[in-house]
Every structure is written in structure tokens, then in C-alpha cells.
CSV table of C-alpha atoms and ligand atoms in Angstrom, one decimal:
chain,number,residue,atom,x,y,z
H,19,UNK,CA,0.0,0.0,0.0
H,20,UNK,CA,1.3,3.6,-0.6
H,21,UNK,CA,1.5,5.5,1.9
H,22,UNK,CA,-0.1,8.9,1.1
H,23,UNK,CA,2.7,12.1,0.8
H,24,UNK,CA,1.0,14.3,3.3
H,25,UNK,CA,3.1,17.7,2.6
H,26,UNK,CA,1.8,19.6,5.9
H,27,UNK,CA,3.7,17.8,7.8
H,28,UNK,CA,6.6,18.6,5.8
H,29,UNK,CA,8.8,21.2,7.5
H,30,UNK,CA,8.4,24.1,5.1
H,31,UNK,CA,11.7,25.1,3.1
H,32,UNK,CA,13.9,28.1,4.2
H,33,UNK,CA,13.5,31.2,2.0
H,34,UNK,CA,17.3,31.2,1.8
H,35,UNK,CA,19.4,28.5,2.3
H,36,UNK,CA,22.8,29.1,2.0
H,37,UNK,CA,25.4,25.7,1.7
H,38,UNK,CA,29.1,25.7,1.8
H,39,UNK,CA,30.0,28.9,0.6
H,40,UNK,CA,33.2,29.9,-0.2
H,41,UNK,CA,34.4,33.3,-1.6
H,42,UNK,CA,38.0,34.7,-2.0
H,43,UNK,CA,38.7,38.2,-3.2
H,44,UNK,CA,41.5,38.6,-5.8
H,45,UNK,CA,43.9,41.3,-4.7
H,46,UNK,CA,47.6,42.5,-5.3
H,47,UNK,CA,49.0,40.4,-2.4
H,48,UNK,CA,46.9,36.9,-2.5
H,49,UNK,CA,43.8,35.3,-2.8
H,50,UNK,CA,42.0,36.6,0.4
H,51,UNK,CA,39.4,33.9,1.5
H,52,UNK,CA,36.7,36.1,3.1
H,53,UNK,CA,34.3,33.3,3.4
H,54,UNK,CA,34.6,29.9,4.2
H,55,UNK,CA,32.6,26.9,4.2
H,56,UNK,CA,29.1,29.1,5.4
H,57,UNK,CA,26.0,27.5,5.8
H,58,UNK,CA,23.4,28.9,6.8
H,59,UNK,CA,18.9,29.4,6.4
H,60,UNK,CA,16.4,32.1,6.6
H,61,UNK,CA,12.9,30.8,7.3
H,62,UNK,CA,10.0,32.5,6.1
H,63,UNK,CA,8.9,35.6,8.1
H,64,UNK,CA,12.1,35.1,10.5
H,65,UNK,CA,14.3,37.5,11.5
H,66,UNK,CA,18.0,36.4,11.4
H,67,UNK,CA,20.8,38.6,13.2
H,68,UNK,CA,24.4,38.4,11.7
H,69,UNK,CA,27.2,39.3,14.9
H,70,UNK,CA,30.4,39.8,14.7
H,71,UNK,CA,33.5,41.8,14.7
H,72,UNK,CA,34.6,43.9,11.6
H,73,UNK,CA,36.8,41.6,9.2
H,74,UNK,CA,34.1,38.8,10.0
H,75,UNK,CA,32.4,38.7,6.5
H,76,UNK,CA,29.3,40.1,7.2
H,77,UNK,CA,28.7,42.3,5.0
H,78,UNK,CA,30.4,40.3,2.6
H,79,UNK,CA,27.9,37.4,3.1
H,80,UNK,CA,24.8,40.1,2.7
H,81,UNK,CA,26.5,41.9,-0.3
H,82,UNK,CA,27.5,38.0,-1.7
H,83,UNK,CA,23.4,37.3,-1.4
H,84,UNK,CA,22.1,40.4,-3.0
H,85,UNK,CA,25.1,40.0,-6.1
H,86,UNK,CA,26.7,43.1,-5.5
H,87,UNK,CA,29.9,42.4,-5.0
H,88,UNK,CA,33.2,44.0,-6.6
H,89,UNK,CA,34.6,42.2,-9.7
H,90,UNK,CA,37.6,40.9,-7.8
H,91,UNK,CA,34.9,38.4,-5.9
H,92,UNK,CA,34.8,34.7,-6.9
H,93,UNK,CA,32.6,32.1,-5.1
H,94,UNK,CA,34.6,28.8,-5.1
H,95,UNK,CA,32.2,26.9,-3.9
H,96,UNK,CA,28.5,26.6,-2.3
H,97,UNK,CA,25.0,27.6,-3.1
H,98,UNK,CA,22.9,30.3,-2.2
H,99,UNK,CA,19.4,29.3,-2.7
H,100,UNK,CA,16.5,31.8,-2.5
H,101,UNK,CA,13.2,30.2,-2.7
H,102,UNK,CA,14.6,26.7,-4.0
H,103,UNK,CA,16.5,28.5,-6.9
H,104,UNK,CA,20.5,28.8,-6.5
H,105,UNK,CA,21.0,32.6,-7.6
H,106,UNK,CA,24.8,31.7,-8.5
H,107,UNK,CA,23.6,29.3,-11.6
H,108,UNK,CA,21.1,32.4,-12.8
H,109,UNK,CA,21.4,34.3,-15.2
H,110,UNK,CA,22.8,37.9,-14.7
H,111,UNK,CA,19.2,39.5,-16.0
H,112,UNK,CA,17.3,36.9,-13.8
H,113,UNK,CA,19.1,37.4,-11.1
H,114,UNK,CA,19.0,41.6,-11.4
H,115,UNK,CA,15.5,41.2,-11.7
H,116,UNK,CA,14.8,40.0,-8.4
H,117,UNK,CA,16.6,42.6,-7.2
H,118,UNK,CA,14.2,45.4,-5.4
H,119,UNK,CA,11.1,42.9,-6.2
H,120,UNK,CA,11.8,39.9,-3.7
H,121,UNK,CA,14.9,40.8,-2.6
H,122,UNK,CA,15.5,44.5,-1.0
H,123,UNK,CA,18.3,46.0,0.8
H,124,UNK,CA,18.9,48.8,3.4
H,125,UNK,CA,22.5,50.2,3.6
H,126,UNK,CA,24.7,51.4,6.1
H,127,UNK,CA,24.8,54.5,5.3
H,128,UNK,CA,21.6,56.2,4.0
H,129,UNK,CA,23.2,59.3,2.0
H,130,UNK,CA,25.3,57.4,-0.2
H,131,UNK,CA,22.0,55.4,-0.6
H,132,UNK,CA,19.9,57.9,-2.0
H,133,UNK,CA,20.6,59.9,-5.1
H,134,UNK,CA,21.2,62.9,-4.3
H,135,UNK,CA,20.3,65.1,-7.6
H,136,UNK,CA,16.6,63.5,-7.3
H,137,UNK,CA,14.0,64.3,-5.5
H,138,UNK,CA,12.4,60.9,-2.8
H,139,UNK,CA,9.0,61.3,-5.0
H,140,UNK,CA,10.8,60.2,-8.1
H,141,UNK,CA,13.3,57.7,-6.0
H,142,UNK,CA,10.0,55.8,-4.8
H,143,UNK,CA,8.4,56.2,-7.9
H,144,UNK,CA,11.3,54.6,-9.8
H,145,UNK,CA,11.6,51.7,-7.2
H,146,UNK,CA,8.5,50.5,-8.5
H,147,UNK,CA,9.2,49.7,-12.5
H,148,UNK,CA,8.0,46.2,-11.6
H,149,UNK,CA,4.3,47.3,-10.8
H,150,UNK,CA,1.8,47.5,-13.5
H,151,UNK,CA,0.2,50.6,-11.6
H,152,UNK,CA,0.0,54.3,-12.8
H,153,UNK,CA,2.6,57.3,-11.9
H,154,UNK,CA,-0.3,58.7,-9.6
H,155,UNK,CA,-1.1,55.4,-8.0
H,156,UNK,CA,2.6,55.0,-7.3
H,157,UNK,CA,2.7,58.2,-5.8
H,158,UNK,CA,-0.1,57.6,-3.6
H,159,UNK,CA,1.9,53.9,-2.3
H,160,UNK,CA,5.0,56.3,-1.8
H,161,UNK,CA,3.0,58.7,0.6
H,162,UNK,CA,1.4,55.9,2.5
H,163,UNK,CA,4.7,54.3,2.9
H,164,UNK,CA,6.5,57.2,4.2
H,165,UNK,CA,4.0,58.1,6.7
H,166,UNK,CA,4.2,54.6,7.9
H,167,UNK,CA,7.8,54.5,8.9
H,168,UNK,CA,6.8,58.0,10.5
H,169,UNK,CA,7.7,61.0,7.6
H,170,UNK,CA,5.5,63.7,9.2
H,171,UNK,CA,3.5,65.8,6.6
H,172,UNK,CA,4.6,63.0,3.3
H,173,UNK,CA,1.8,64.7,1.3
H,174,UNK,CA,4.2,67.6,1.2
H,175,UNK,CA,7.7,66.6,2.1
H,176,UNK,CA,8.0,63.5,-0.8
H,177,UNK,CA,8.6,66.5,-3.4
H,178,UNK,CA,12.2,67.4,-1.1
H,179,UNK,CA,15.3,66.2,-1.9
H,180,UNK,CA,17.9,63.8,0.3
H,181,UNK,CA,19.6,66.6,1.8
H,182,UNK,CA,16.0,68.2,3.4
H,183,UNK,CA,16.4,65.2,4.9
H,184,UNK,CA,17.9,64.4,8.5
H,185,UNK,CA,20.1,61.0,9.1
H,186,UNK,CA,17.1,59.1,10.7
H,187,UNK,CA,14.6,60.2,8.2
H,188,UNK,CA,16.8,59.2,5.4
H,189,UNK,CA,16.6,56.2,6.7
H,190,UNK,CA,13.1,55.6,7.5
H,191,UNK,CA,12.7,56.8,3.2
H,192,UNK,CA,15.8,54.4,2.6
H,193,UNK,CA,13.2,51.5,4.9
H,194,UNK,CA,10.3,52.8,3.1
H,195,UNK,CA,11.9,52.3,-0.3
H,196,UNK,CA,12.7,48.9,0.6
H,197,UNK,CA,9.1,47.9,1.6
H,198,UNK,CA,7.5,49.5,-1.1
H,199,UNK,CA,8.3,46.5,-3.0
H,200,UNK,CA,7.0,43.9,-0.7
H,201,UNK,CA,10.1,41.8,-1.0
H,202,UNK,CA,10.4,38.5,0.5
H,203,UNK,CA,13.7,38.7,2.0
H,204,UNK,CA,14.6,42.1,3.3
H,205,UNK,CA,18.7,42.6,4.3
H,206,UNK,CA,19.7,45.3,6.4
H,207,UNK,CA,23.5,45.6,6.6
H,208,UNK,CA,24.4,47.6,9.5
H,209,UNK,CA,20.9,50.1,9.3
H,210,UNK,CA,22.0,51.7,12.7
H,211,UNK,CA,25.6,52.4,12.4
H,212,UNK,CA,25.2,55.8,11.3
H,213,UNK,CA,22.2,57.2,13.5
H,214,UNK,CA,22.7,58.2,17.3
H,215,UNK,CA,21.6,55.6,20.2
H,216,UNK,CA,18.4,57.3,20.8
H,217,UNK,CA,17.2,57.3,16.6
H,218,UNK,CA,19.0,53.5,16.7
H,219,UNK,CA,16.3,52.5,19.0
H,220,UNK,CA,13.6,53.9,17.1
H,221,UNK,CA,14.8,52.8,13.7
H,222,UNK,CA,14.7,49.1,15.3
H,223,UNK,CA,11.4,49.3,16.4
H,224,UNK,CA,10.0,50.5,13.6
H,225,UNK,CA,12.0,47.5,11.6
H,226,UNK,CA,10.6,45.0,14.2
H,227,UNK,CA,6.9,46.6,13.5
H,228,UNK,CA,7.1,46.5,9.7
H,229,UNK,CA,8.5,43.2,9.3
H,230,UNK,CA,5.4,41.8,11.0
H,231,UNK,CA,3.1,43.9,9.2
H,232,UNK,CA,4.5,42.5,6.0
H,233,UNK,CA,5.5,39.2,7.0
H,234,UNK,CA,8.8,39.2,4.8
H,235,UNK,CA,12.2,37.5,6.2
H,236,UNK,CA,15.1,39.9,7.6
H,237,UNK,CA,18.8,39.4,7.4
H,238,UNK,CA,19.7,41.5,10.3
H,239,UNK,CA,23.8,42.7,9.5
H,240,UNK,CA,25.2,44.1,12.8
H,241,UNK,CA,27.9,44.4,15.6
H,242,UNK,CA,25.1,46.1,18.0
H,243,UNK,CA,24.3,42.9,20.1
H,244,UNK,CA,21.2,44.5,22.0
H,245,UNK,CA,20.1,45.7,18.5
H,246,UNK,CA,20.2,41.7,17.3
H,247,UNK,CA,18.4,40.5,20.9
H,248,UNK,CA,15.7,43.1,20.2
H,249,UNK,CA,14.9,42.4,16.5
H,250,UNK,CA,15.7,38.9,15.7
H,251,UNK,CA,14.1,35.3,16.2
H,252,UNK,CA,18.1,33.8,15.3
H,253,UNK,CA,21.7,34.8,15.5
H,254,UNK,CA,24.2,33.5,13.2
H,255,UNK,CA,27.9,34.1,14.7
H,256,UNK,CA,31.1,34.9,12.6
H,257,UNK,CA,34.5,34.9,13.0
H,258,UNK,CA,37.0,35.5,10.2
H,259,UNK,CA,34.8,34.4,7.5
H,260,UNK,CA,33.6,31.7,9.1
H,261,UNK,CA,30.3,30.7,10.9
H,262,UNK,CA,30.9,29.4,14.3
H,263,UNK,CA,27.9,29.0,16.2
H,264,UNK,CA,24.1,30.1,15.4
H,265,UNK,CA,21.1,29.7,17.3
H,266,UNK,CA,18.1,30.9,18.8
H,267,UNK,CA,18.5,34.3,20.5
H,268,UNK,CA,17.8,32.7,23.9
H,269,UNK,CA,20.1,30.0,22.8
H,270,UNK,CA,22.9,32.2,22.0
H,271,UNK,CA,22.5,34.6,24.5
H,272,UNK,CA,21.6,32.6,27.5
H,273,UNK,CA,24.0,29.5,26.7
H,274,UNK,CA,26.6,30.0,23.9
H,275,UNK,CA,28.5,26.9,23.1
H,276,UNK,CA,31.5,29.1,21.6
H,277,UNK,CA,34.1,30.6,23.4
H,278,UNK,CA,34.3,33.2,20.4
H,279,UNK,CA,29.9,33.8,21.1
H,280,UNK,CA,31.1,33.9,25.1
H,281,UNK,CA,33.9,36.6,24.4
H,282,UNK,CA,31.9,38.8,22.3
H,283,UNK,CA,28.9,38.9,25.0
H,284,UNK,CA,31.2,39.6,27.6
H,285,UNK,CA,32.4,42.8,25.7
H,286,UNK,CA,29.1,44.1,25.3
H,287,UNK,CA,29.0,47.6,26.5
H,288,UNK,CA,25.1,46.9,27.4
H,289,UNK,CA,25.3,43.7,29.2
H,290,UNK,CA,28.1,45.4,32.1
H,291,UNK,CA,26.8,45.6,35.2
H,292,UNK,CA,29.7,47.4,37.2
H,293,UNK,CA,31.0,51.1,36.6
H,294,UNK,CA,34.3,50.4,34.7
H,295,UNK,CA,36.3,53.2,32.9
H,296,UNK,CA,37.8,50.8,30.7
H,297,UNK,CA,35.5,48.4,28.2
H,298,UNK,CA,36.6,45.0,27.9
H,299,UNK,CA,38.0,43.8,24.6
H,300,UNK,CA,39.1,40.8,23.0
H,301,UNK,CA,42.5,40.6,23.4
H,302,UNK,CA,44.0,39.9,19.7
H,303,UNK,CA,43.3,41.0,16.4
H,304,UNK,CA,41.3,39.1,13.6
H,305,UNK,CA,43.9,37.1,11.4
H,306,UNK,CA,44.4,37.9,7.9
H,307,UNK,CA,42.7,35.9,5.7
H,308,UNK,CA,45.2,35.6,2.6
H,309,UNK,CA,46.3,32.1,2.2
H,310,UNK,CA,45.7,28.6,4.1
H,311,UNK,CA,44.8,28.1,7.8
H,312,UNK,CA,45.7,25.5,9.5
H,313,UNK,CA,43.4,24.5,12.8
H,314,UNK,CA,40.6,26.3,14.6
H,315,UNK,CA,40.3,29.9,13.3
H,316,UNK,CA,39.8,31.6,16.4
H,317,UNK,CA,42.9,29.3,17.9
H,318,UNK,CA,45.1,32.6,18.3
H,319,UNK,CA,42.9,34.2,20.7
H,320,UNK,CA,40.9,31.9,22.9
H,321,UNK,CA,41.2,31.3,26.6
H,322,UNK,CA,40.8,27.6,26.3
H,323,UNK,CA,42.9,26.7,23.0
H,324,UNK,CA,44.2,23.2,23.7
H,325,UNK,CA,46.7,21.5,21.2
H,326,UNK,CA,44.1,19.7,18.6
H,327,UNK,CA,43.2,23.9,18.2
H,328,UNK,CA,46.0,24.2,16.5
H,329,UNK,CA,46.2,20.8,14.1
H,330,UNK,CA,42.6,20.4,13.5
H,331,UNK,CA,39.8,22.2,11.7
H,332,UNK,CA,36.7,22.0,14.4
H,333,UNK,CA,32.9,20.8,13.1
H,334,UNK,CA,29.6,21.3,13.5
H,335,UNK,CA,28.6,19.8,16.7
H,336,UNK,CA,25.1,20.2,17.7
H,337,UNK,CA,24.6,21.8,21.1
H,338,UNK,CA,20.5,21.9,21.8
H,339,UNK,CA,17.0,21.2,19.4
H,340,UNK,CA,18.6,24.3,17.0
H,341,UNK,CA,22.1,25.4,18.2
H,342,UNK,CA,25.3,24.5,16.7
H,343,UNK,CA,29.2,25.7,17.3
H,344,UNK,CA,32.4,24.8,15.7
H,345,UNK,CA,34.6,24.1,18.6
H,346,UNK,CA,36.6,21.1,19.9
H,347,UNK,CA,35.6,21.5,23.4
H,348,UNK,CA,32.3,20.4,22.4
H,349,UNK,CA,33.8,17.2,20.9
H,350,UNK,CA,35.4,16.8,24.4
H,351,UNK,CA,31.8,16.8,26.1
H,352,UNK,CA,31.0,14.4,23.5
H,353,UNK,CA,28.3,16.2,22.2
H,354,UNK,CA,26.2,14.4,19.4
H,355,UNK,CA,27.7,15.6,16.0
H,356,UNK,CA,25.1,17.0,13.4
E,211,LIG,FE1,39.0,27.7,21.3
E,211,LIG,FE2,39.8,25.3,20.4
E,211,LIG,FE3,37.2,25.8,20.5
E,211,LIG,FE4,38.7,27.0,18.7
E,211,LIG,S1,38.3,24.8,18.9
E,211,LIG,S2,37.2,27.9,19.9
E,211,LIG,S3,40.6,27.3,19.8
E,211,LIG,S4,38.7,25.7,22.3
């Protein structure tokens, strides 16, 4: 007898999935490997936090998703697959034309993301060349989505130009923008890093509000770690161009497996509870990631190195239901391998 494929039972595919990537940058002094062996998904409607310190390939991962990378990129290896579909093996005008329909992006820096020579009306009008709606109707989307992310007066202030603009209301336009298309993957690289603490905090709520309004899945790029605990469902955690431990936010916060994740938290200007006039750091820099490596990555500056840090690449070991870390230590506790 067959038994019947009953598909709701299935666990639904991640929006992204993203196996065993690998990407080296070309440059005058080596092949730089900027990511190595990354894996990583997005569910649907999730939010998913990327930490870690500058030089750990953040950006390069979100930049490496969206396509818009410098020419001196080359992925080695891996697959980056957006809604079943690997966007490396696309064509270039396929994969450009997914670009501000299901997949939007917020930058860093919100001036250099705006044109500054035209005005937001015709910015938000432009975003829009994949809707079969009139110039008026467009318009009217525009001036509903600005006063959502909190433009006051839109009706009258969508005809102005970037620069009438302040840092934090370029960004809510540069959040608007992104929304306007109702993409299904939304990637904000670093949204905050150029607004003060006090328009950081509102720019995260209004992120956190919208992305359940419109359901869509966020790639959350940033070194803020309160930032990630208050937007995301999961944290991924890099070091070097490598992944080495993602989770749950409680998971990661509450009971990190990596002495990298441990390090980081402990350095986290928000989470000290005594008056110090010194922050802590983590002692080290990030090594340079020309040429081969030989053991753990992060073997140069952890506390508990031990010799097998030095000779053998860690794996995955599975820590909880949906943790995992690259460390030996975990091997040591003899914790089930995934
Ligand atoms: Fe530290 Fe070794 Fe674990 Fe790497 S594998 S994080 S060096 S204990």
C-alpha cells in the first residue's frame, strides 16, 4: 500500500538557504578567502541577526546574497538558494531582476544610498518599475509608505530632496523604499551604524513593526548585540569568514556553546553591570585571511585553546533542538555531531 505524501507535515523550506559557501577576493597580495565553508537558512517571516567583529564577513555574506559584489569576488564553492532556486547558476538579467522585487536592501549608510540630484518622490516612484500601476497610483503607495515608517506631513515633504532630509529620516525613506516593493527577503547591513543611540532605538522598532506587518524575512547585518536580541528570532555568529555558532537568540544569548559567542557577549557595552572606565576587549586581532589556515580559526585568541586547536579544523557539533558551534571543546563533552 502507498502511503499517502501528506506535505503539511513537511517542514516548510527556508527562504534562503545558504550551503558551503566559499568566496575569495582577488587582490595584489593573495587570494584573500573572506568566506569559508558558510551555511546557513532564513525561514519564512524570521528574523536572522548576523554578529560579529569587523573583518568577519558580514557584509560580505549580505552583499555575496544580494550579487553586488566587486569584480575581484569569486565564489569557489556553495550555493545560495533563494526560494529553491540557486542565484549563483542564474542568469545575470534573472538574477537583477529580483533585485528590489523579492529581494530589498537597506545600507549602512543612507546618504550614499539615496541619489542625491533626485528628488524621494521620483526615487519611490522609480523603485516601483515592476508594478503595473500608474505614476499617480505610485505616488499615492509612496506617501502611504512614508508616513508609515513616521515621515511627518509625506503629502508635502516627498517632493524634497535627500539633503532636506535628516540622518534618521533618510533612513526611514531608505526602509520605506525597501518595503515599497513587498520583497520576501529584506537585508539590512548595518541600518543603525550611522544614527545616534536614541534614533537607533527607534529605527529598530519601527524594523521590528514592519517586518510583522508584512510578513517578509530579515537578514539583520550588525555588531550592535542589543540591537540583534531586540529584533531577531536567530543569530548566526562569525568569526573571520567563518560561521561558528548560530542559534536561537535565547540560545545564544543565554547558553553559547563558543568561546568566540562567550567573548563577544562579555564585551558588550550593554550587558556590564559594574561602573568600569575601561570596556573589555578581546585581546588579539582578527587574522588575515590571505592564504591557508591551519586549525581552529579563532585558535590565536581563545582562553581555552588546547593543542588539537591548533592541528585540527573543528565541526559542527550540535549543542541543543537548533544550536550548533564549531569548537573542539564540544567534541570533548561528547556532544552528538550533526
Ligand atoms: Fe577555542 Fe579550540 Fe574551541 Fe577553537 S576549537 S574555539 S581554539 S577551544
Amino acid at each position: 500500500m502507498m502511503i499517502p505524501d501528506d506535505q503539511s507535515s513537511r517542514p516548510a523550506s527556508p527562504l534562503l538557504e545558504i550551503r558551503g559557501l566559499n568566496l575569495d577576493f582577488g587582490t595584489p597580495r593573495g587570494r584573500v578567502h573572506a568566506l569559508r565553508n558558510v551555511s546557513l537558512d532564513i525561514p519564512a517571516a524570521q528574523v536572522v541577526g548576523i554578529v560579529g567583529e569587523s573583518g568577519s564577513g558580514k557584509s560580505t555574506l549580505a552583499y555575496a546574497v544580494m550579487g553586488l559584489l566587486s569584480e575581484n569576488a569569486e565564489v569557489t564553492a556553495g550555493n545560495i538558494l533563494f526560494e529553491g532556486r540557486d542565484l549563483l547558476d542564474m542568469p545575470a538579467h534573472a538574477r537583477r531582476g529580483l533585485l528590489g522585487d523579492r529581494l530589498s536592501m537597506i545600507f549602512q549608510d543612507p546618504m550614499t544610498a539615496l541619489n542625491p540630484v533626485r528628488s524621494i518622490e521620483n526615487q519611490m516612484i522609480d523603485i516601483q518599475h515592476h508594478e503595473q500601476r500608474s505614476r499617480s497610483e505610485k505616488r499615492t503607495r509612496a506617501i502611504d509608505m512614508l508616513h508609515r515608517v513616521g515621515i511627518p506631513d509625506p503629502q508635502s515633504r516627498i517632493g524634497g530632496y535627500p539633503h532636506h532630509y535628516s540622518g534618521g529620516m533618510r533612513q526611514r525613506v531608505c526602509i520605506a523604499m525597501a518595503l515599497l516593493v513587498r520583497p520576501a527577503l529584506l537585508i539590512a547591513d548595518e541600518p543603525t551604524t550611522a544614527l545616534d543611540a536614541t534614533l537607533e532605538v527607534q529605527i529598530i522598532h519601527l524594523l521590528k513593526d514592519l517586518q510583522g506587518e508584512f510578513g517578509c524575512s530579515v537578514l539583520f547585518v550588525s555588531h550592535h548585540l542589543g540591537a540583534v536580541a531586540e529584533l531577531c528570532d536567530r543569530v548566526v555568529v562569525m568569526y573571520a569568514g567563518e560561521v561558528v555558532e548560530q542559534g536561537t537568540v535565547r540560545d545564544i544569548f543565554h547558553n553559547p556553546g563558543h568561546p568566540y559567542t562567550r567573548a563577544l557577549l562579555e564585551c558588550d557595552p550593554g550587558r556590564i553591570r559594574q561602573k568600569t572606565r575601561t570596556l573589555p576587549t578581546i585581546s588579539g586581532e582578527v587574522p588575515s585571511l590571505l592564504g591557508y589556515k591551519k586549525g581552529c580559526i579563532f585558535s590565536a585568541r581563545c582562553p581555552q585553546a588546547f593543542d588539537r586547536c591548533h592541528r585540527e579544523i573543528p565541526i559542527e557539533y550540535s549543542i541543543g533542538l537548533e544550536q550548533t558551534a564549531r569548537c573542539h571543546l564540544l567534541d570533548e563533552k561528547r556532544v552528538v555531531l550533526v
